[in-house]
Amino acid sequence: MNRLPDSELVLVPGGTLITASAEEGRALALKFARHTIHNLQPDLDVLKGGRPNYSTNPDSLIAAGQVVAIEFQTIAAANNYWR
Amino acid sequence: MNRLPDSELVLVPGGTLITASAEEGRALALKFARHTIHNLQPDLDVLKGGRPNYSTNPDSLIAAGQVVAIEFQTIAAANNYWR
Amino acid sequence: MNRLPDSELVLVPGGTLITASAEEGRALALKFARHTIHNLQPDLDVLKGGRPNYSTNPDSLIAAGQVVAIEFQTIAAANNYWR
Amino acid sequence: MNRLPDSELVLVPGGTLITASAEEGRALALKFARHTIHNLQPDLDVLKGGRPNYSTNPDSLIAAGQVVAIEFQTIAAANNYWR
Amino acid sequence: MNRLPDSELVLVPGGTLITASAEEGRALALKFARHTIHNLQPDLDVLKGGRPNYSTNPDSLIAAGQVVAIEFQTIAAANNYWR
Amino acid sequence: MNRLPDSELVLVPGGTLITASAEEGRALALKFARHTIHNLQPDLDVLKGGRPNYSTNPDSLIAAGQVVAIEFQTIAAANNYWR
């Protein structure tokens, strides 16, 4: 198994939900979504093998976008919406 | 690869969740959903290739509508519902 | 392309999340869901073409019902649940 | 078309999110889910035609259960969780 | 029809969202998910017939897990997270 | 049936939603998702049988990621976002 490096398996990269800006908060939401999947499937070869199907399929991209939207809800609330 | 311009890859266009009106908030929700997908798949040719399938399939449109609904929840809360 | 009239493309019909009653709030949730889809696919002929599949398929109807439920969460919170 | 009676098309049966008990709140969530679908597809014959597929398919039942769960979130918050 | 007993059709078993512990709250979330489905399909034979497909299909189990997660959000909030 | 050990069937491992860090909160979200599924399908052999399909299918991984995102919303709120 071609295991992902530990840095890709950290569940909360940076260790906090607090970010300096909305843009960074959204980037964190994307990382959350990705790192969850890394923990569910830590074999890089398997992940790469699935990528062509996933990344060219609109329905898969929409489903991934939904996960990001949910993660962002949490991060945005944590940051009091960067008001 | 026919990479999208950087402006299409910004995760929070405008840099803030705060908008002047509900209409603008909803437009931002649509942009959020779109720009997430741009970051997951930044090749314009691939995106364009999937568009005919996606945009003529009611189930795909409903799924996209769900992402927009979730993004809007966050933006509406951030704006205190434009009360 | 048989483009929908502009009124069908407004994202927040009426311009506000505030409604006089829960019934009107729920009707707005339905409009939100519909108008998002209109913005994603503004060609009336394509929408009409997909309608027979969508509207006779229980799973599609349930999925649409889920979008309405999410939109309504936002609208109900905005209206302090019409308490 | 064998149109549903008007009572089945009311979006908020009873006109309020406030209920006397959690049990009634949950019953309202079920009604919300059902009446949304009635508004999307008001032809009773079509609904009845889809019922055998839907009601014997675990995935469809789970999807419907998800809609009810989301509706109930709103109703429970409206009622301050019947505390 | 082999109808489920009434106890399996109660929507809010115990009549309240308040529980003594998080563990009990989570058990209630599972009951909520199950009893919704019982109300949508009260024939035990049909439910049992679908169980082999559902319970051995990872995607169905994940979908059911999502319903439980949503129900738990409501119950956890009702209990002020058992803090 | 090769039944999972009781420790894998506890719904709230540790008995509380409160965690010392965001990283631990996220790990708990993963456990929540997993233990729900263990309760729905407690036969280890069946779970192992489904794992190859699930863990190599991007859409299944995204769906699981969505459940984790929802569970994390609850846990993050319970912990006041570890601010």
Short mmCIF file of C-alpha atoms in Angstrom, two decimals:
data_model
loop_
_atom_site.label_atom_id
_atom_site.label_comp_id
_atom_site.label_asym_id
_atom_site.label_seq_id
_atom_site.Cartn_x
_atom_site.Cartn_y
_atom_site.Cartn_z
CA MET A 1 0.00 0.00 0.00
CA ASN A 2 1.24 3.42 -1.02
CA ARG A 3 0.22 5.18 2.17
CA LEU A 4 -0.42 8.93 2.20
CA PRO A 5 2.05 10.95 4.31
CA ASP A 6 0.89 11.73 7.84
CA SER A 7 0.34 15.38 6.95
CA GLU A 8 -2.46 14.32 4.62
CA LEU A 9 -4.16 12.38 7.38
CA VAL A 10 -4.39 15.15 9.97
CA LEU A 11 -8.12 15.71 10.41
CA VAL A 12 -7.90 19.41 11.30
CA PRO A 13 -4.92 20.86 9.41
CA GLY A 14 -3.61 23.76 11.49
CA GLY A 15 -5.41 22.43 14.55
CA THR A 16 -8.11 25.10 14.68
CA LEU A 17 -11.32 26.16 12.96
CA ILE A 18 -10.37 29.81 13.27
CA THR A 19 -9.01 31.43 10.12
CA ALA A 20 -7.91 34.93 9.23
CA SER A 21 -10.36 35.32 6.35
CA ALA A 22 -13.37 33.79 4.67
CA GLU A 23 -11.15 32.69 1.80
CA GLU A 24 -8.93 30.76 4.19
CA GLY A 25 -12.00 29.36 5.91
CA ARG A 26 -13.22 28.02 2.63
CA ALA A 27 -9.84 26.55 1.82
CA LEU A 28 -10.01 24.80 5.19
CA ALA A 29 -13.43 23.39 4.29
CA LEU A 30 -11.90 21.86 1.18
CA LYS A 31 -9.09 20.38 3.25
CA PHE A 32 -11.56 18.96 5.77
CA ALA A 33 -13.44 17.21 2.99
CA ARG A 34 -10.23 15.86 1.48
CA HIS A 35 -8.63 14.72 4.70
CA THR A 36 -11.74 12.84 5.79
CA ILE A 37 -11.52 10.88 2.59
CA HIS A 38 -7.81 10.31 3.15
CA ASN A 39 -8.63 8.76 6.49
CA LEU A 40 -11.30 6.55 5.00
CA GLN A 41 -8.99 5.50 2.17
CA PRO A 42 -5.31 6.21 2.93
CA ASP A 43 -3.91 4.40 -0.11
CA LEU A 44 -2.74 7.03 -2.58
CA ASP A 45 -2.85 4.62 -5.49
CA VAL A 46 -6.51 3.86 -4.89
CA LEU A 47 -7.32 7.55 -4.57
CA LYS A 48 -5.48 8.34 -7.79
CA GLY A 49 -7.21 5.46 -9.51
CA GLY A 50 -10.63 6.87 -8.68
CA ARG A 51 -9.78 10.46 -9.54
CA PRO A 52 -10.40 10.26 -13.33
CA ASN A 53 -13.93 8.96 -12.76
CA TYR A 54 -14.76 11.34 -10.00
CA SER A 55 -13.28 14.51 -11.39
CA THR A 56 -14.93 14.25 -14.78
CA ASN A 57 -18.37 13.32 -13.48
CA PRO A 58 -20.58 16.34 -12.80
CA ASP A 59 -22.67 14.46 -10.25
CA SER A 60 -19.60 13.46 -8.26
CA LEU A 61 -18.32 17.02 -8.34
CA ILE A 62 -21.68 18.32 -7.12
CA ALA A 63 -21.69 15.76 -4.30
CA ALA A 64 -18.19 16.83 -3.28
CA GLY A 65 -19.32 20.45 -3.45
CA GLN A 66 -22.09 19.62 -1.02
CA VAL A 67 -19.63 18.25 1.52
CA VAL A 68 -17.57 21.42 1.22
CA ALA A 69 -20.71 23.50 1.75
CA ILE A 70 -21.52 21.63 4.97
CA GLU A 71 -17.97 21.87 6.29
CA PHE A 72 -17.98 25.57 5.51
CA GLN A 73 -21.15 26.09 7.55
CA THR A 74 -19.30 24.89 10.60
CA ILE A 75 -16.15 26.89 9.94
CA ALA A 76 -18.09 30.06 9.14
CA ALA A 77 -20.08 29.78 12.37
CA ALA A 78 -16.85 29.16 14.32
CA ASN A 79 -15.46 32.39 12.91
CA ASN A 80 -18.66 34.31 13.54
CA TYR A 81 -18.83 34.71 9.76
CA TRP A 82 -15.73 36.96 9.71
CA ARG A 83 -18.07 39.90 10.35
CA MET B 1 -5.04 21.54 -19.78
CA ASN B 2 -7.20 24.56 -20.47
CA ARG B 3 -6.98 26.01 -16.97
CA LEU B 4 -9.69 28.34 -15.69
CA PRO B 5 -8.54 31.92 -15.03
CA ASP B 6 -7.58 32.67 -11.43
CA SER B 7 -10.70 34.75 -10.94
CA GLU B 8 -12.79 31.59 -11.34
CA LEU B 9 -10.79 29.81 -8.67
CA VAL B 10 -11.19 32.34 -5.87
CA LEU B 11 -13.16 30.50 -3.20
CA VAL B 12 -14.91 33.58 -1.76
CA PRO B 13 -15.45 36.02 -4.62
CA GLY B 14 -15.46 39.51 -3.11
CA GLY B 15 -13.72 38.19 0.01
CA THR B 16 -16.72 38.45 2.32
CA LEU B 17 -20.00 36.73 3.15
CA ILE B 18 -21.68 40.08 3.70
CA THR B 19 -23.87 41.31 0.87
CA ALA B 20 -26.09 44.31 0.37
CA SER B 21 -29.24 42.30 -0.32
CA ALA B 22 -30.75 38.84 -0.21
CA GLU B 23 -30.60 38.73 -4.00
CA GLU B 24 -26.85 39.34 -3.91
CA GLY B 25 -26.49 36.81 -1.12
CA ARG B 26 -28.15 34.21 -3.23
CA ALA B 27 -25.98 35.07 -6.22
CA LEU B 28 -22.98 34.57 -3.96
CA ALA B 29 -24.31 31.14 -2.96
CA LEU B 30 -24.37 30.19 -6.62
CA LYS B 31 -20.80 31.44 -7.03
CA PHE B 32 -19.66 29.48 -3.98
CA ALA B 33 -21.08 26.29 -5.42
CA ARG B 34 -19.50 26.95 -8.81
CA HIS B 35 -16.08 27.98 -7.54
CA THR B 36 -15.81 24.92 -5.31
CA ILE B 37 -16.29 22.80 -8.39
CA HIS B 38 -13.74 24.89 -10.28
CA ASN B 39 -11.21 24.11 -7.59
CA LEU B 40 -12.00 20.42 -7.69
CA GLN B 41 -11.81 20.39 -11.50
CA PRO B 42 -9.99 23.43 -12.91
CA ASP B 43 -9.88 22.23 -16.51
CA LEU B 44 -12.42 24.25 -18.47
CA ASP B 45 -12.62 21.67 -21.23
CA VAL B 46 -13.61 18.95 -18.80
CA LEU B 47 -16.20 21.19 -17.19
CA LYS B 48 -17.66 22.11 -20.56
CA GLY B 49 -17.69 18.47 -21.57
CA GLY B 50 -19.81 17.55 -18.57
CA ARG B 51 -22.19 20.48 -18.88
CA PRO B 52 -24.58 18.97 -21.48
CA ASN B 53 -25.16 15.91 -19.27
CA TYR B 54 -25.50 17.84 -16.09
CA SER B 55 -27.62 20.73 -17.27
CA THR B 56 -30.25 18.60 -18.99
CA ASN B 57 -30.62 16.07 -16.19
CA PRO B 58 -33.27 17.05 -13.62
CA ASP B 59 -31.62 15.01 -10.87
CA SER B 60 -28.29 16.75 -11.41
CA LEU B 61 -29.99 20.13 -11.35
CA ILE B 62 -31.79 19.26 -8.13
CA ALA B 63 -28.51 18.12 -6.57
CA ALA B 64 -26.87 21.39 -7.58
CA GLY B 65 -29.86 23.24 -6.17
CA GLN B 66 -29.28 21.51 -2.87
CA VAL B 67 -25.70 22.74 -2.69
CA VAL B 68 -26.89 26.28 -3.36
CA ALA B 69 -29.49 25.94 -0.60
CA ILE B 70 -26.82 24.90 1.90
CA GLU B 71 -24.43 27.67 0.88
CA PHE B 72 -27.27 30.15 1.18
CA GLN B 73 -28.00 29.04 4.74
CA THR B 74 -24.52 30.15 5.71
CA ILE B 75 -24.63 33.43 3.84
CA ALA B 76 -28.10 34.28 5.12
CA ALA B 77 -27.05 33.65 8.72
CA ALA B 78 -23.91 35.76 8.18
CA ASN B 79 -26.11 38.63 7.04
CA ASN B 80 -28.58 38.16 9.87
CA TYR B 81 -31.11 37.35 7.14
CA TRP B 82 -31.02 40.96 5.83
CA ARG B 83 -33.71 41.79 8.39
CA MET C 1 -32.91 28.90 -26.93
CA ASN C 2 -36.35 29.56 -25.47
CA ARG C 3 -35.14 31.64 -22.54
CA LEU C 4 -37.23 31.94 -19.41
CA PRO C 5 -38.57 35.44 -18.73
CA ASP C 6 -36.47 37.54 -16.32
CA SER C 7 -39.08 37.19 -13.60
CA GLU C 8 -38.33 33.47 -13.45
CA LEU C 9 -34.64 34.14 -12.99
CA VAL C 10 -34.83 36.46 -9.99
CA LEU C 11 -33.09 34.56 -7.21
CA VAL C 12 -35.09 36.05 -4.34
CA PRO C 13 -38.61 36.74 -5.64
CA GLY C 14 -39.97 39.67 -3.62
CA GLY C 15 -36.46 40.61 -2.55
CA THR C 16 -36.77 39.50 1.05
CA LEU C 17 -36.83 36.38 3.21
CA ILE C 18 -39.51 37.89 5.44
CA THR C 19 -43.04 36.66 4.82
CA ALA C 20 -46.37 37.29 6.47
CA SER C 21 -47.05 33.65 7.31
CA ALA C 22 -45.50 30.20 7.45
CA GLU C 23 -47.56 29.25 4.40
CA GLU C 24 -46.03 32.09 2.42
CA GLY C 25 -42.61 31.20 3.75
CA ARG C 26 -42.98 27.70 2.48
CA ALA C 27 -44.19 28.94 -0.90
CA LEU C 28 -41.05 31.07 -1.03
CA ALA C 29 -38.93 27.99 -0.31
CA LEU C 30 -40.47 26.31 -3.33
CA LYS C 31 -39.73 29.38 -5.44
CA PHE C 32 -36.14 29.47 -4.23
CA ALA C 33 -35.63 25.88 -5.28
CA ARG C 34 -37.23 26.48 -8.64
CA HIS C 35 -35.45 29.73 -9.43
CA THR C 36 -32.05 28.25 -8.62
CA ILE C 37 -32.72 25.61 -11.21
CA HIS C 38 -33.89 28.26 -13.66
CA ASN C 39 -30.55 30.00 -13.26
CA LEU C 40 -28.64 26.79 -13.80
CA GLN C 41 -30.74 25.90 -16.83
CA PRO C 42 -32.60 28.91 -18.26
CA ASP C 43 -33.87 27.16 -21.39
CA LEU C 44 -37.58 26.52 -20.91
CA ASP C 45 -37.62 23.80 -23.55
CA VAL C 46 -34.94 21.82 -21.75
CA LEU C 47 -36.75 22.22 -18.44
CA LYS C 48 -40.03 21.10 -19.96
CA GLY C 49 -38.28 18.16 -21.60
CA GLY C 50 -37.00 16.92 -18.25
CA ARG C 51 -40.26 17.47 -16.39
CA PRO C 52 -42.00 14.18 -17.36
CA ASN C 53 -39.04 12.16 -16.04
CA TYR C 54 -38.60 14.16 -12.92
CA SER C 55 -42.20 14.60 -11.88
CA THR C 56 -43.15 10.95 -12.18
CA ASN C 57 -40.07 9.60 -10.40
CA PRO C 58 -40.54 9.28 -6.63
CA ASP C 59 -36.80 9.56 -5.96
CA SER C 60 -36.57 12.80 -7.92
CA LEU C 61 -39.57 14.19 -6.07
CA ILE C 62 -38.02 13.25 -2.73
CA ALA C 63 -34.76 14.91 -3.73
CA ALA C 64 -36.62 18.07 -4.69
CA GLY C 65 -38.49 17.89 -1.41
CA GLN C 66 -35.17 17.85 0.39
CA VAL C 67 -34.07 21.06 -1.29
CA VAL C 68 -37.33 22.71 -0.27
CA ALA C 69 -36.81 21.52 3.32
CA ILE C 70 -33.35 23.11 3.43
CA GLU C 71 -34.53 26.38 1.91
CA PHE C 72 -37.38 26.47 4.39
CA GLN C 73 -34.97 26.11 7.32
CA THR C 74 -33.37 29.38 6.28
CA ILE C 75 -36.62 31.20 5.67
CA ALA C 76 -38.17 29.96 8.92
CA ALA C 77 -35.14 31.12 10.92
CA ALA C 78 -35.25 34.49 9.15
CA ASN C 79 -38.85 34.90 10.27
CA ASN C 80 -38.15 33.70 13.79
CA TYR C 81 -40.49 30.81 12.98
CA TRP C 82 -43.52 33.14 12.77
CA ARG C 83 -43.89 32.71 16.51
CA MET D 1 -55.69 14.70 -14.28
CA ASN D 2 -56.98 13.38 -10.99
CA ARG D 3 -56.02 16.41 -8.94
CA LEU D 4 -55.44 16.10 -5.22
CA PRO D 5 -57.98 17.98 -3.06
CA ASP D 6 -56.87 21.45 -1.93
CA SER D 7 -56.37 20.24 1.63
CA GLU D 8 -53.52 18.07 0.42
CA LEU D 9 -51.84 21.02 -1.25
CA VAL D 10 -51.69 23.36 1.73
CA LEU D 11 -47.98 23.80 2.39
CA VAL D 12 -48.28 24.35 6.15
CA PRO D 13 -51.24 22.29 7.38
CA GLY D 14 -52.63 24.08 10.44
CA GLY D 15 -50.86 27.27 9.42
CA THR D 16 -48.20 27.20 12.12
CA LEU D 17 -44.98 25.45 13.07
CA ILE D 18 -45.99 25.43 16.73
CA THR D 19 -47.33 22.12 18.04
CA ALA D 20 -48.45 20.90 21.44
CA SER D 21 -45.97 18.04 21.61
CA ALA D 22 -42.90 16.54 19.98
CA GLU D 23 -45.07 13.74 18.61
CA GLU D 24 -47.28 16.29 16.86
CA GLY D 25 -44.23 18.14 15.66
CA ARG D 26 -42.90 15.03 14.06
CA ALA D 27 -46.27 14.31 12.47
CA LEU D 28 -46.14 17.81 11.02
CA ALA D 29 -42.68 17.10 9.59
CA LEU D 30 -44.12 14.12 7.77
CA LYS D 31 -46.95 16.27 6.45
CA PHE D 32 -44.52 18.93 5.28
CA ALA D 33 -42.55 16.36 3.32
CA ARG D 34 -45.70 14.92 1.79
CA HIS D 35 -47.36 18.20 0.91
CA THR D 36 -44.24 19.50 -0.80
CA ILE D 37 -44.37 16.48 -3.05
CA HIS D 38 -48.08 17.03 -3.62
CA ASN D 39 -47.30 20.52 -4.85
CA LEU D 40 -44.58 19.26 -7.16
CA GLN D 41 -46.84 16.49 -8.48
CA PRO D 42 -50.53 17.15 -7.77
CA ASP D 43 -51.84 14.26 -9.85
CA LEU D 44 -53.01 11.55 -7.48
CA ASP D 45 -52.79 8.87 -10.13
CA VAL D 46 -49.15 9.59 -10.78
CA LEU D 47 -48.39 9.59 -7.08
CA LYS D 48 -50.20 6.30 -6.59
CA GLY D 49 -48.40 4.84 -9.58
CA GLY D 50 -45.01 5.63 -8.03
CA ARG D 51 -45.91 4.44 -4.57
CA PRO D 52 -45.23 0.69 -5.07
CA ASN D 53 -41.68 1.43 -6.26
CA TYR D 54 -40.94 3.98 -3.65
CA SER D 55 -42.42 2.28 -0.62
CA THR D 56 -40.71 -1.05 -1.16
CA ASN D 57 -37.28 0.38 -1.92
CA PRO D 58 -35.13 0.84 1.19
CA ASP D 59 -33.04 3.58 -0.43
CA SER D 60 -36.15 5.57 -1.30
CA LEU D 61 -37.48 5.17 2.22
CA ILE D 62 -34.16 6.33 3.66
CA ALA D 63 -34.16 9.35 1.36
CA ALA D 64 -37.68 10.21 2.47
CA GLY D 65 -36.59 9.75 6.07
CA GLN D 66 -33.86 12.29 5.49
CA VAL D 67 -36.36 14.89 4.32
CA VAL D 68 -38.45 14.28 7.42
CA ALA D 69 -35.34 14.68 9.61
CA ILE D 70 -34.58 18.07 8.03
CA GLU D 71 -38.17 19.29 8.33
CA PHE D 72 -38.20 18.19 11.95
CA GLN D 73 -35.06 20.23 12.70
CA THR D 74 -36.95 23.33 11.74
CA ILE D 75 -40.12 22.46 13.61
CA ALA D 76 -38.20 21.40 16.74
CA ALA D 77 -36.27 24.69 16.78
CA ALA D 78 -39.51 26.61 16.28
CA ASN D 79 -40.94 24.92 19.36
CA ASN D 80 -37.77 25.41 21.39
CA TYR D 81 -37.56 21.61 21.43
CA TRP D 82 -40.69 21.31 23.60
CA ARG D 83 -38.41 21.73 26.63
CA MET E 1 -50.63 -6.80 5.49
CA ASN E 2 -48.51 -7.76 8.47
CA ARG E 3 -48.79 -4.41 10.22
CA LEU E 4 -46.14 -3.30 12.69
CA PRO E 5 -47.36 -2.99 16.29
CA ASP E 6 -48.39 0.51 17.34
CA SER E 7 -45.29 0.90 19.51
CA GLU E 8 -43.17 0.81 16.37
CA LEU E 9 -45.21 3.59 14.79
CA VAL E 10 -44.89 6.16 17.57
CA LEU E 11 -42.93 9.01 16.00
CA VAL E 12 -41.27 10.20 19.21
CA PRO E 13 -40.72 7.14 21.41
CA GLY E 14 -40.80 8.34 25.02
CA GLY E 15 -42.55 11.53 23.95
CA THR E 16 -39.61 13.86 24.47
CA LEU E 17 -36.30 14.88 22.89
CA ILE E 18 -34.68 15.17 26.29
CA THR E 19 -32.47 12.26 27.32
CA ALA E 20 -30.27 11.54 30.30
CA SER E 21 -27.10 11.07 28.29
CA ALA E 22 -25.53 11.50 24.87
CA GLU E 23 -25.61 7.74 24.41
CA GLU E 24 -29.37 7.72 24.98
CA GLY E 25 -29.74 10.71 22.69
CA ARG E 26 -28.00 8.86 19.94
CA ALA E 27 -30.15 5.79 20.51
CA LEU E 28 -33.17 8.03 20.15
CA ALA E 29 -31.81 9.36 16.84
CA LEU E 30 -31.67 5.80 15.57
CA LYS E 31 -35.24 5.22 16.73
CA PHE E 32 -36.40 8.40 15.03
CA ALA E 33 -34.90 7.27 11.75
CA ARG E 34 -36.44 3.83 12.07
CA HIS E 35 -39.90 4.94 13.16
CA THR E 36 -40.16 7.42 10.31
CA ILE E 37 -39.59 4.57 7.93
CA HIS E 38 -42.13 2.46 9.80
CA ASN E 39 -44.69 5.17 9.23
CA LEU E 40 -43.87 5.39 5.55
CA GLN E 41 -44.00 1.60 5.19
CA PRO E 42 -45.84 -0.08 8.07
CA ASP E 43 -45.86 -3.56 6.54
CA LEU E 44 -43.29 -5.65 8.41
CA ASP E 45 -43.03 -8.17 5.60
CA VAL E 46 -42.03 -5.49 3.11
CA LEU E 47 -39.51 -4.04 5.54
CA LYS E 48 -38.01 -7.46 6.18
CA GLY E 49 -37.91 -8.13 2.46
CA GLY E 50 -35.83 -5.03 1.85
CA ARG E 51 -33.50 -5.58 4.78
CA PRO E 52 -31.05 -8.00 3.08
CA ASN E 53 -30.44 -5.52 0.26
CA TYR E 54 -30.18 -2.51 2.45
CA SER E 55 -28.09 -3.92 5.26
CA THR E 56 -25.41 -5.39 3.04
CA ASN E 57 -25.05 -2.37 0.77
CA PRO E 58 -22.45 0.13 2.02
CA ASP E 59 -24.12 3.03 0.20
CA SER E 60 -27.46 2.29 1.82
CA LEU E 61 -25.82 2.06 5.23
CA ILE E 62 -24.05 5.38 4.67
CA ALA E 63 -27.34 6.99 3.64
CA ALA E 64 -29.02 5.66 6.77
CA GLY E 65 -26.09 6.95 8.79
CA GLN E 66 -26.69 10.39 7.34
CA VAL E 67 -30.29 10.40 8.52
CA VAL E 68 -29.15 9.43 12.01
CA ALA E 69 -26.59 12.25 11.96
CA ILE E 70 -29.28 14.79 11.10
CA GLU E 71 -31.69 13.49 13.73
CA PHE E 72 -28.90 13.61 16.29
CA GLN E 73 -28.19 17.27 15.50
CA THR E 74 -31.71 18.09 16.62
CA ILE E 75 -31.63 15.92 19.72
CA ALA E 76 -28.19 17.18 20.75
CA ALA E 77 -29.30 20.80 20.43
CA ALA E 78 -32.47 20.03 22.42
CA ASN E 79 -30.29 18.68 25.23
CA ASN E 80 -27.86 21.57 25.04
CA TYR E 81 -25.28 18.96 24.06
CA TRP E 82 -25.38 17.33 27.50
CA ARG E 83 -22.76 19.85 28.62
CA MET F 1 -22.78 -14.18 12.65
CA ASN F 2 -19.38 -12.74 13.47
CA ARG F 3 -20.66 -10.02 15.78
CA LEU F 4 -18.63 -6.89 16.39
CA PRO F 5 -17.36 -6.49 19.96
CA ASP F 6 -19.51 -4.32 22.22
CA SER F 7 -16.93 -1.54 22.17
CA GLU F 8 -17.64 -1.06 18.47
CA LEU F 9 -21.36 -0.73 19.12
CA VAL F 10 -21.25 2.06 21.69
CA LEU F 11 -23.01 4.97 20.02
CA VAL F 12 -21.08 7.73 21.79
CA PRO F 13 -17.56 6.42 22.44
CA GLY F 14 -16.28 8.18 25.55
CA GLY F 15 -19.83 9.10 26.51
CA THR F 16 -19.56 12.80 25.75
CA LEU F 17 -19.48 15.23 22.83
CA ILE F 18 -16.86 17.36 24.57
CA THR F 19 -13.30 16.91 23.35
CA ALA F 20 -10.00 18.54 24.19
CA SER F 21 -9.27 19.70 20.65
CA ALA F 22 -10.77 20.12 17.20
CA GLU F 23 -8.66 17.21 16.00
CA GLU F 24 -10.20 14.96 18.63
CA GLY F 25 -13.62 16.32 17.82
CA ARG F 26 -13.17 15.34 14.23
CA ALA F 27 -11.92 11.90 15.19
CA LEU F 28 -15.11 11.54 17.24
CA ALA F 29 -17.18 12.50 14.20
CA LEU F 30 -15.57 9.66 12.28
CA LYS F 31 -16.30 7.29 15.13
CA PHE F 32 -19.92 8.42 15.27
CA ALA F 33 -20.35 7.69 11.59
CA ARG F 34 -18.72 4.30 11.92
CA HIS F 35 -20.53 3.20 15.05
CA THR F 36 -23.92 4.09 13.61
CA ILE F 37 -23.17 1.75 10.75
CA HIS F 38 -22.00 -0.90 13.19
CA ASN F 39 -25.37 -0.70 14.90
CA LEU F 40 -27.22 -0.97 11.63
CA GLN F 41 -25.07 -3.89 10.52
CA PRO F 42 -23.23 -5.55 13.42
CA ASP F 43 -21.88 -8.49 11.42
CA LEU F 44 -18.17 -7.91 10.88
CA ASP F 45 -18.04 -10.29 7.94
CA VAL F 46 -20.71 -8.36 6.07
CA LEU F 47 -18.97 -5.07 6.81
CA LYS F 48 -15.64 -6.43 5.60
CA GLY F 49 -17.32 -7.84 2.52
CA GLY F 50 -18.64 -4.41 1.54
CA ARG F 51 -15.43 -2.55 2.31
CA PRO F 52 -13.64 -3.21 -1.03
CA ASN F 53 -16.55 -1.75 -2.99
CA TYR F 54 -17.10 1.16 -0.72
CA SER F 55 -13.52 2.20 -0.11
CA THR F 56 -12.51 2.26 -3.76
CA ASN F 57 -15.60 4.09 -4.99
CA PRO F 58 -15.19 7.88 -4.96
CA ASP F 59 -18.93 8.46 -4.70
CA SER F 60 -19.19 6.23 -1.65
CA LEU F 61 -16.24 7.99 -0.04
CA ILE F 62 -17.82 11.39 -0.71
CA ALA F 63 -21.10 10.19 0.80
CA ALA F 64 -19.27 8.97 3.90
CA GLY F 65 -17.45 12.30 4.04
CA GLN F 66 -20.79 14.04 4.09
CA VAL F 67 -21.93 12.09 7.12
CA VAL F 68 -18.71 13.00 8.91
CA ALA F 69 -19.26 16.66 8.04
CA ILE F 70 -22.75 16.58 9.57
CA GLU F 71 -21.58 14.78 12.71
CA PHE F 72 -18.77 17.31 13.06
CA GLN F 73 -21.24 20.20 12.92
CA THR F 74 -22.88 18.87 16.06
CA ILE F 75 -19.64 18.15 17.88
CA ALA F 76 -18.12 21.52 16.95
CA ALA F 77 -21.20 23.35 18.23
CA ALA F 78 -21.14 21.29 21.44
CA ASN F 79 -17.55 22.42 22.00
CA ASN F 80 -18.31 26.03 21.12
CA TYR F 81 -15.92 25.53 18.20
CA TRP F 82 -12.91 25.16 20.54
CA ARG F 83 -12.58 28.96 20.45
#
